[in-house]
Coordinates of C-alpha atoms and ligand atoms in Angstrom, one line a residue:
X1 CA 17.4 -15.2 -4.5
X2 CA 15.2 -12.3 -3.3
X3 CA 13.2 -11.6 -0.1
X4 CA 10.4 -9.5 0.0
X5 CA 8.3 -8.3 2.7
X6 CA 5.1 -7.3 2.7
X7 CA 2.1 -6.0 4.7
X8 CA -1.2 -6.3 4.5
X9 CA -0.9 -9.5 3.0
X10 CA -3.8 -11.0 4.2
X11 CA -5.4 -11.5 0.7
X12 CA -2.8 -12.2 -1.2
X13 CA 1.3 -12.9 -2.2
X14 CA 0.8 -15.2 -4.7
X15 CA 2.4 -13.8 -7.2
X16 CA 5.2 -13.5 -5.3
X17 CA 5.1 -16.5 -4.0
X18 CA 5.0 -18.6 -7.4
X19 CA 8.6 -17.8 -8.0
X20 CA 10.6 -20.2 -5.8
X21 CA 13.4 -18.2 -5.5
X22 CA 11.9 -15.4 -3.8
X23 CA 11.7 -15.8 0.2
X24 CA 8.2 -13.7 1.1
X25 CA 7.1 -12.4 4.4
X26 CA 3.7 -12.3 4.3
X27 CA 2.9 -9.5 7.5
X28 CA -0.7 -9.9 8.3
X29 CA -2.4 -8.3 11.4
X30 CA -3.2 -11.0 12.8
X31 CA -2.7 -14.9 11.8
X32 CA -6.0 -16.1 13.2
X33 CA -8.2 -13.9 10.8
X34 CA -6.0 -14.7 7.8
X35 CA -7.2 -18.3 6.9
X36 CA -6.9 -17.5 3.7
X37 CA -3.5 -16.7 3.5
X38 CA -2.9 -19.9 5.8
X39 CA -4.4 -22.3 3.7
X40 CA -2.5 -21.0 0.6
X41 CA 0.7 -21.0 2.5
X42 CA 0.0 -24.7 3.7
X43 CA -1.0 -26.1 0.3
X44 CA 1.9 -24.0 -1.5
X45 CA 4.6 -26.2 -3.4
X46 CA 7.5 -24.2 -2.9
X47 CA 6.9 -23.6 0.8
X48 CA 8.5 -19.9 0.7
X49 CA 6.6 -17.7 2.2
X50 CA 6.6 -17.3 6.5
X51 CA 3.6 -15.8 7.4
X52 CA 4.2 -12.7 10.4
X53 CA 2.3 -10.5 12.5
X54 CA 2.6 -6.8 12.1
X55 CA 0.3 -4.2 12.4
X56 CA 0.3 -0.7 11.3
X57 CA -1.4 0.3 14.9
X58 CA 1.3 -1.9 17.3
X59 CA 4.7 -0.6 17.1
X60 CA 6.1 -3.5 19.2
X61 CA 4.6 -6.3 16.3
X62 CA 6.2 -4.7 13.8
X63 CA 9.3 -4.4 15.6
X64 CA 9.4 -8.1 16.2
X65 CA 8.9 -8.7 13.0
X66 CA 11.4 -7.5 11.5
X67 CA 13.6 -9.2 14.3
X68 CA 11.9 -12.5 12.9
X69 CA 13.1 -11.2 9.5
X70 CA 16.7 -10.9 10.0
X71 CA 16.6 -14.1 12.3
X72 CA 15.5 -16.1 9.1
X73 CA 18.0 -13.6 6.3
X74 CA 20.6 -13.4 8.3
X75 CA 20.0 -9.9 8.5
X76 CA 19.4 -8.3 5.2
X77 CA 15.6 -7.7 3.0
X78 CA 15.7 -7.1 -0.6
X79 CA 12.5 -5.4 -0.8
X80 CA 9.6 -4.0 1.9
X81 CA 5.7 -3.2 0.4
X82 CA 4.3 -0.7 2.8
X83 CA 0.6 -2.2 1.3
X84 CA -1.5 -2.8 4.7
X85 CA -3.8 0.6 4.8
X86 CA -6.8 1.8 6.5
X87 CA -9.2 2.5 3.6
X88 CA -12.9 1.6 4.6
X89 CA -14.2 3.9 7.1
X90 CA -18.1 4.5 8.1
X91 CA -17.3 8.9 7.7
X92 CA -15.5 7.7 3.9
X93 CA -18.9 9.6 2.1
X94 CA -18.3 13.0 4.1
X95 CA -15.7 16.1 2.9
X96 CA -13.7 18.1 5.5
X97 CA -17.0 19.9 6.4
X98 CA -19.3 17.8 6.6
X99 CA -18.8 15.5 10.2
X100 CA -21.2 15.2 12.9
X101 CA -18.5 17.7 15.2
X102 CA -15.5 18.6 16.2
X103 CA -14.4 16.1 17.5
X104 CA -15.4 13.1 15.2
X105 CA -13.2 15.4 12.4
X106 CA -10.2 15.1 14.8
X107 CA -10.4 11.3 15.6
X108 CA -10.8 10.1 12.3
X109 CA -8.2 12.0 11.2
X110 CA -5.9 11.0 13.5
X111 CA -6.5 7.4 13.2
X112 CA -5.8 8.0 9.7
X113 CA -3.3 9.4 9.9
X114 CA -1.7 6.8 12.9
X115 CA -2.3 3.8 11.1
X116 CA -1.4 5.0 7.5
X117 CA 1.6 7.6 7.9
X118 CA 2.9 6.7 11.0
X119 CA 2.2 3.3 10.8
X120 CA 3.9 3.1 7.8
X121 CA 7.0 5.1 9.0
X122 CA 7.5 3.1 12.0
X123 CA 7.5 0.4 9.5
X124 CA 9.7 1.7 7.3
X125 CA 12.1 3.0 10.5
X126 CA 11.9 -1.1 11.7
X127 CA 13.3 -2.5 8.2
X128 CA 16.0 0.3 7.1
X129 CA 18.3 -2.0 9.0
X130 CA 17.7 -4.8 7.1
X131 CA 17.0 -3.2 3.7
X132 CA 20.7 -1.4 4.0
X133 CA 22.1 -4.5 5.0
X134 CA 20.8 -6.3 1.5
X135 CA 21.8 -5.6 -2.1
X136 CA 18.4 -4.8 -3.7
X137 CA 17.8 -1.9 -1.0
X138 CA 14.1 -1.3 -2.4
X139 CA 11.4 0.5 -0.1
X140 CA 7.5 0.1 -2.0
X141 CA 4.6 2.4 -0.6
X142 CA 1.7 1.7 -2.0
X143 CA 0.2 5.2 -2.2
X144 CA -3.3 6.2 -4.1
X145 CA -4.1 8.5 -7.2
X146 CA -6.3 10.2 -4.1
X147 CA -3.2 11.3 -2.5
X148 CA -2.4 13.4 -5.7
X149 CA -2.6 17.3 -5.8
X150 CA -3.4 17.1 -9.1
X151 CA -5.6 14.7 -8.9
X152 CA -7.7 16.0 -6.1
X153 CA -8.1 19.2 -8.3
X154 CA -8.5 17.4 -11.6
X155 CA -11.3 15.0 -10.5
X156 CA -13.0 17.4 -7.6
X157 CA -13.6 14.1 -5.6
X158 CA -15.1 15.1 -2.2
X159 CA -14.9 11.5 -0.4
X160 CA -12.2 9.6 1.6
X161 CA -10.8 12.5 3.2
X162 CA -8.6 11.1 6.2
X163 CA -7.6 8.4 3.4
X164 CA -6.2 10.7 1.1
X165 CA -4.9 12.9 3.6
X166 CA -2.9 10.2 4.7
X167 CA -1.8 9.1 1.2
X168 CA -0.5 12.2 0.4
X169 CA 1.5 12.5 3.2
X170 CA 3.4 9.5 2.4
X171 CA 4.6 10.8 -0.6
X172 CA 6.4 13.2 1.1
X173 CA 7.6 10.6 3.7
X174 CA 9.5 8.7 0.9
X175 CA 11.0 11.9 -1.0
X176 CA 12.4 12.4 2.8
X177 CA 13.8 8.7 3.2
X178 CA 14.9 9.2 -0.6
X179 CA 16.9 12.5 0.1
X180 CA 18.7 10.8 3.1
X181 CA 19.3 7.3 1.6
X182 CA 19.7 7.8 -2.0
X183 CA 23.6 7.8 -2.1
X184 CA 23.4 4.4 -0.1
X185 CA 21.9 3.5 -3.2
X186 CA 18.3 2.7 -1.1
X187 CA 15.2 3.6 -3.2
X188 CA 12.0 5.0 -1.8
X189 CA 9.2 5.0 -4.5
X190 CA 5.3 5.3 -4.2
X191 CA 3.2 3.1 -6.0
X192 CA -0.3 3.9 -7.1
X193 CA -2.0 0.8 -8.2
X194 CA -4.4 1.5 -10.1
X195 CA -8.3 0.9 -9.1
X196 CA -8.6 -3.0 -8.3
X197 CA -11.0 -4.9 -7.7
X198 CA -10.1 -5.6 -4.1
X199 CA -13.5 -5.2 -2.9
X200 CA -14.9 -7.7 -0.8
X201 CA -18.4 -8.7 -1.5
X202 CA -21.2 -10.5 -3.9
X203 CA -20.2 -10.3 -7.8
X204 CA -23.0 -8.1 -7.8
X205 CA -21.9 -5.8 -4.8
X206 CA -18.1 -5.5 -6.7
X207 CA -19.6 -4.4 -10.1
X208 CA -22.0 -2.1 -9.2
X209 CA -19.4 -0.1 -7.1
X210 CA -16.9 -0.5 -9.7
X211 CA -19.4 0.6 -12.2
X212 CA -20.3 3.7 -10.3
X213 CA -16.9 4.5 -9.7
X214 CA -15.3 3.9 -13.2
X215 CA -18.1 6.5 -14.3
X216 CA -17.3 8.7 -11.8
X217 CA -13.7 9.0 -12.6
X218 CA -14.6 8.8 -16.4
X219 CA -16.5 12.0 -16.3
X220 CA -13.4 14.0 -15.2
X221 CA -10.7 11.6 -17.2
X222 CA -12.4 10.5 -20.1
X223 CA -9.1 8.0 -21.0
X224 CA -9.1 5.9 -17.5
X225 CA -8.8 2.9 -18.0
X226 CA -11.2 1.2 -15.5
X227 CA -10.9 -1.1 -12.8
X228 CA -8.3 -3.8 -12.8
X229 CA -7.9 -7.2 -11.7
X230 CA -5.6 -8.0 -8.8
X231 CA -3.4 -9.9 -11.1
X232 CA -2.9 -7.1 -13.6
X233 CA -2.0 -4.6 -11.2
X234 CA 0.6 -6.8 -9.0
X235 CA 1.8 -8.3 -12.4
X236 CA 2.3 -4.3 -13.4
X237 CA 3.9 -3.4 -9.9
X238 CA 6.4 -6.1 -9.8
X239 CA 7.8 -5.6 -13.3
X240 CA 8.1 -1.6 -11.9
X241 CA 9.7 -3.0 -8.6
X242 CA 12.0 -4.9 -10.5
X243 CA 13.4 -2.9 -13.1
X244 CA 13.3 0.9 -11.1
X245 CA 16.6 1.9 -10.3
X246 CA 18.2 4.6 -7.5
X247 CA 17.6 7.6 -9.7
X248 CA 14.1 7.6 -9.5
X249 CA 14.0 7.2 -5.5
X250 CA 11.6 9.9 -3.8
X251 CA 8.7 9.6 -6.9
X252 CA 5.1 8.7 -6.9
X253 CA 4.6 6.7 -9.7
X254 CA 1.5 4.8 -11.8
X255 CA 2.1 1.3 -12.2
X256 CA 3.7 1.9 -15.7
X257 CA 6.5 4.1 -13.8
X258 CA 5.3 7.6 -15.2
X259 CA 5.0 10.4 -12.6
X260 CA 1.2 10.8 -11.6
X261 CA 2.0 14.4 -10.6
X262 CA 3.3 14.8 -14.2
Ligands
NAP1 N1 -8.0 -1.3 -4.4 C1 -7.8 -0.1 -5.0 O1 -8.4 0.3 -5.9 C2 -6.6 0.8 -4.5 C3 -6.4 2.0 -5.1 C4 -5.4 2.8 -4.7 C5 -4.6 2.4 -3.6 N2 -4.8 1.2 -3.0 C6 -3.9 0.8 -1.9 O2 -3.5 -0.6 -2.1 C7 -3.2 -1.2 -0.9 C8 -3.9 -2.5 -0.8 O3 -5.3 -2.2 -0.7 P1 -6.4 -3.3 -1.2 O4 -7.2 -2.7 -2.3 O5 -5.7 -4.6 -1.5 O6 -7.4 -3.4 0.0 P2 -7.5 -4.5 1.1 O7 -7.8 -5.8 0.4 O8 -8.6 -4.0 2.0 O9 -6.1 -4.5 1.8 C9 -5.8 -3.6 2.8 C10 -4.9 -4.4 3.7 O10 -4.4 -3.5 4.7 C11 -4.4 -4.2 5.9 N3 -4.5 -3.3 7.0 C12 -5.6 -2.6 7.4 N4 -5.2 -2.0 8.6 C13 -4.0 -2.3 8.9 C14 -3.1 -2.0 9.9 N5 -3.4 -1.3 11.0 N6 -1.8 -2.6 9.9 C15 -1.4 -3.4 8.9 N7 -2.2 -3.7 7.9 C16 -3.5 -3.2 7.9 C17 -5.7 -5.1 5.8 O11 -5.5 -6.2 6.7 P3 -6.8 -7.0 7.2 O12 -6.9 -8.1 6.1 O13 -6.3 -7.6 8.5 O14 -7.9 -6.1 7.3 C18 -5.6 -5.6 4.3 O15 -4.8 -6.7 4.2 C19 -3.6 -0.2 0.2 O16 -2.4 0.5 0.6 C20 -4.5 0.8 -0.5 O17 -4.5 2.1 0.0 C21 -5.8 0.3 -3.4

């Protein structure tokens, strides 16, 4: 039997969910705009998954949810995904030198940086209890190809600055956590999941910006392999989760468990 947590789940555990041994956590920002979520929890055979508030913003909800964790584990988590992000952002189009002022620069950096990194640490700080209390002792970020140094240079993209700002800071958040907890036996490991189809919007709206984007990123790596479906990728990242072991703690790795730094 294995419990997961995992945040951001607002659109989506399923796959998790499907296998009745697995206890999920589902941490959602808030229950009332996660009908979704509700309605497949209600309507879901196996009645596994608790559905929590925690938000990357709100120290004290994520706090409590990991007391609501332990209350239910008796104490322990196999697994946390650090998934919830900030990623859409009205400045996303504009590079480092190209906001209205000052000032805008520093506040959406910041609340970048807050929600994702810090966010994300306080998270991370909330579960270690648990996580070194279980036997799995696995710690997921979900990280982005944007938050690579190579790929930044390789692919010259100039957009989503704070985002992969933020992104690449986490990779060095879990080589830290790795370096302290690896002879516990705790892995840290950064995910990238490939570019999914996560957007919300018409059939119409998805393709074209998945169009535009696949031919963007084609132009600089001529072997990409597209966007994905949701179900490919999480099908992908939980056969990774599931088979990576302690000596691989600390890396940033595509779905397929190869370094993306190289
Ligand atoms: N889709 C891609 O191509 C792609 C590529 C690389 C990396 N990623 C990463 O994959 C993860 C999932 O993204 P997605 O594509 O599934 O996008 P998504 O559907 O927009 O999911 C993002 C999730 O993060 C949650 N979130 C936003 N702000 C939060 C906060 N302050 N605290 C907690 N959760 C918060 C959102 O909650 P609400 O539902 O309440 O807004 C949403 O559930 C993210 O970490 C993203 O950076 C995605």
């Amino acid at each position: 039997m294995m419990s997961y947590a995992v945040t951001g789940s607002s659109r989506g555990i399923g796959a998790l969910a499907a296998d009745p041994s697995n206890t999920v956590f589902a941490l959602v920002r808030s229950k009332s705009s996660a009908q979704k979520l509700q309605d497949f929890v209600a309507g879901h055979a196996h009645k596994n998954v608790h559905i929590l508030e925690a938000d990357n913003d709100n120290i004290a909800s994520i706090k409590t949810a990991a007391k609501e964790v332990a209350k239910i584990t008796g104490g322990t988590l196999d697994v946390l995904i650090a998934n919830g992000a900030l990623m859409h952002h009205e400045r996303n189009g504009l590079m480092l030198d190209e906001f209205p002022d000052e000032n805008v620069l520093d506040d959406d950096m910041l609340t970048f940086y807050k929600t994702n990194v810090l966010g994300t640490i306080h998270l991370i700080n909330a579960f270690l209890p648990l996580l070194r209390a279980g036997t799995t002792k696995k710690c997921i970020i979900i990280g982005s190809a944007l938050g690579s140094h190579k790929f930044a240079r390789r692919s010259e993209v100039l957009q989503y600055s704070g985002y992969s700002m933020s992104k690449a800071a986490l990779n060095i958040a879990a080589a830290r956590y790795a370096s302290k907890y690896k002879g516990e036996g705790l892995i840290f490991l950064t995910i990238t999941p490939g570019l999914v189809k996560t957007l919300q919007g018409t059939p119409e709206e998805v393709e074209k910006f998945f169009s535009s984007e696949e031919a963007r990123i084609r132009e600089r790596y001529p072997a990409f392999e597209g966007a994905i479906t949701v179900e490919q990728s999480v099908r992908d990242q939980l056969a990774l989760i599931s088979r990576i072991t302690v000596d691989r703690s600390g890396d940033f790795v595509n779905r397929d468990g190869t370094n993306v730094e190289g």
